[in-house]
Amino acid sequence: MSDIVVKDSNGTVLADGDSVTTVKDLKVKGTSETLKRGTLVKNIRLTGRAGEIECNTKKVKGLVLRTEFLKKA
């Protein structure tokens, strides 16, 4: 694939299948959902862009999150 290194808000390298938690409340565009601080997101997928990951939560599927708002669990 590519040699893009994806890091969380603390500088920890993320990989496919990792679990992350949110570091602040995030409003999800297009829905009325808000991901609360500390929400655990399991089994992330790297997108090929350094600052983004793809994931599913209990209520929102196919969500793309910025890594600056995440930390490795």
mmCIF file of C-alpha atoms in Angstrom:
data_model
loop_
_atom_site.group_PDB
_atom_site.id
_atom_site.type_symbol
_atom_site.label_atom_id
_atom_site.label_comp_id
_atom_site.label_asym_id
_atom_site.label_seq_id
_atom_site.Cartn_x
_atom_site.Cartn_y
_atom_site.Cartn_z
ATOM 1 C CA MET A 1 0.000 0.000 0.000
ATOM 2 C CA SER A 2 1.512 3.348 0.975
ATOM 3 C CA ASP A 3 4.028 4.502 3.568
ATOM 4 C CA ILE A 4 1.689 6.989 5.267
ATOM 5 C CA VAL A 5 2.059 6.992 9.056
ATOM 6 C CA VAL A 6 -1.191 7.708 10.906
ATOM 7 C CA LYS A 7 -0.817 9.073 14.451
ATOM 8 C CA ASP A 8 -3.340 9.897 17.160
ATOM 9 C CA SER A 9 -3.488 13.119 19.203
ATOM 10 C CA ASN A 10 -0.652 11.895 21.463
ATOM 11 C CA GLY A 11 1.633 10.884 18.580
ATOM 12 C CA THR A 12 1.046 7.123 18.931
ATOM 13 C CA VAL A 13 1.070 5.273 15.602
ATOM 14 C CA LEU A 14 -2.296 3.751 14.643
ATOM 15 C CA ALA A 15 -2.832 0.591 12.578
ATOM 16 C CA ASP A 16 -5.801 -1.235 11.040
ATOM 17 C CA GLY A 17 -7.869 -2.982 13.695
ATOM 18 C CA ASP A 18 -6.804 -0.740 16.600
ATOM 19 C CA SER A 19 -9.261 0.636 19.141
ATOM 20 C CA VAL A 20 -9.386 4.363 19.876
ATOM 21 C CA THR A 21 -11.276 6.681 22.231
ATOM 22 C CA THR A 22 -12.472 10.219 21.554
ATOM 23 C CA VAL A 23 -10.770 13.037 23.471
ATOM 24 C CA LYS A 24 -13.677 15.499 23.127
ATOM 25 C CA ASP A 25 -17.382 15.523 22.235
ATOM 26 C CA LEU A 26 -17.809 15.289 18.450
ATOM 27 C CA LYS A 27 -20.959 16.216 16.558
ATOM 28 C CA VAL A 28 -21.583 13.897 13.606
ATOM 29 C CA LYS A 29 -22.501 15.836 10.473
ATOM 30 C CA GLY A 30 -25.723 14.780 8.816
ATOM 31 C CA THR A 31 -27.150 13.213 11.978
ATOM 32 C CA SER A 32 -28.350 14.342 15.369
ATOM 33 C CA GLU A 33 -25.727 12.121 17.048
ATOM 34 C CA THR A 34 -22.874 13.323 19.252
ATOM 35 C CA LEU A 35 -19.953 11.062 20.104
ATOM 36 C CA LYS A 36 -19.262 11.781 23.766
ATOM 37 C CA ARG A 37 -15.753 12.207 25.162
ATOM 38 C CA GLY A 38 -14.298 8.795 26.004
ATOM 39 C CA THR A 39 -16.393 6.868 23.463
ATOM 40 C CA LEU A 40 -14.572 3.660 22.507
ATOM 41 C CA VAL A 41 -14.365 2.940 18.773
ATOM 42 C CA LYS A 42 -13.130 -0.563 17.922
ATOM 43 C CA ASN A 43 -11.612 -2.019 14.753
ATOM 44 C CA ILE A 44 -10.618 1.160 12.879
ATOM 45 C CA ARG A 45 -9.509 1.200 9.230
ATOM 46 C CA LEU A 46 -6.862 3.483 7.761
ATOM 47 C CA THR A 47 -8.057 5.540 4.776
ATOM 48 C CA GLY A 48 -4.775 6.386 3.053
ATOM 49 C CA ARG A 49 -4.876 9.969 4.345
ATOM 50 C CA ALA A 50 -2.598 10.796 7.277
ATOM 51 C CA GLY A 51 -5.203 12.601 9.379
ATOM 52 C CA GLU A 52 -8.266 10.376 8.940
ATOM 53 C CA ILE A 53 -9.548 6.936 9.908
ATOM 54 C CA GLU A 54 -12.737 5.079 9.018
ATOM 55 C CA CYS A 55 -14.847 3.313 11.626
ATOM 56 C CA ASN A 56 -18.285 2.163 12.701
ATOM 57 C CA THR A 57 -20.003 3.062 15.952
ATOM 58 C CA LYS A 58 -23.146 1.529 17.427
ATOM 59 C CA LYS A 59 -25.374 4.169 15.835
ATOM 60 C CA VAL A 60 -23.356 5.480 12.841
ATOM 61 C CA LYS A 61 -21.818 3.253 10.155
ATOM 62 C CA GLY A 62 -19.074 4.305 7.723
ATOM 63 C CA LEU A 63 -17.883 7.206 9.863
ATOM 64 C CA VAL A 64 -14.662 9.076 9.003
ATOM 65 C CA LEU A 65 -12.938 10.679 11.997
ATOM 66 C CA ARG A 66 -9.983 13.067 12.256
ATOM 67 C CA THR A 67 -7.112 11.538 14.232
ATOM 68 C CA GLU A 68 -6.484 14.793 16.123
ATOM 69 C CA PHE A 69 -9.597 14.012 18.215
ATOM 70 C CA LEU A 70 -8.622 10.399 19.026
ATOM 71 C CA LYS A 71 -6.219 8.533 21.271
ATOM 72 C CA LYS A 72 -5.246 4.879 21.129
ATOM 73 C CA ALA A 73 -7.107 2.748 23.665
#
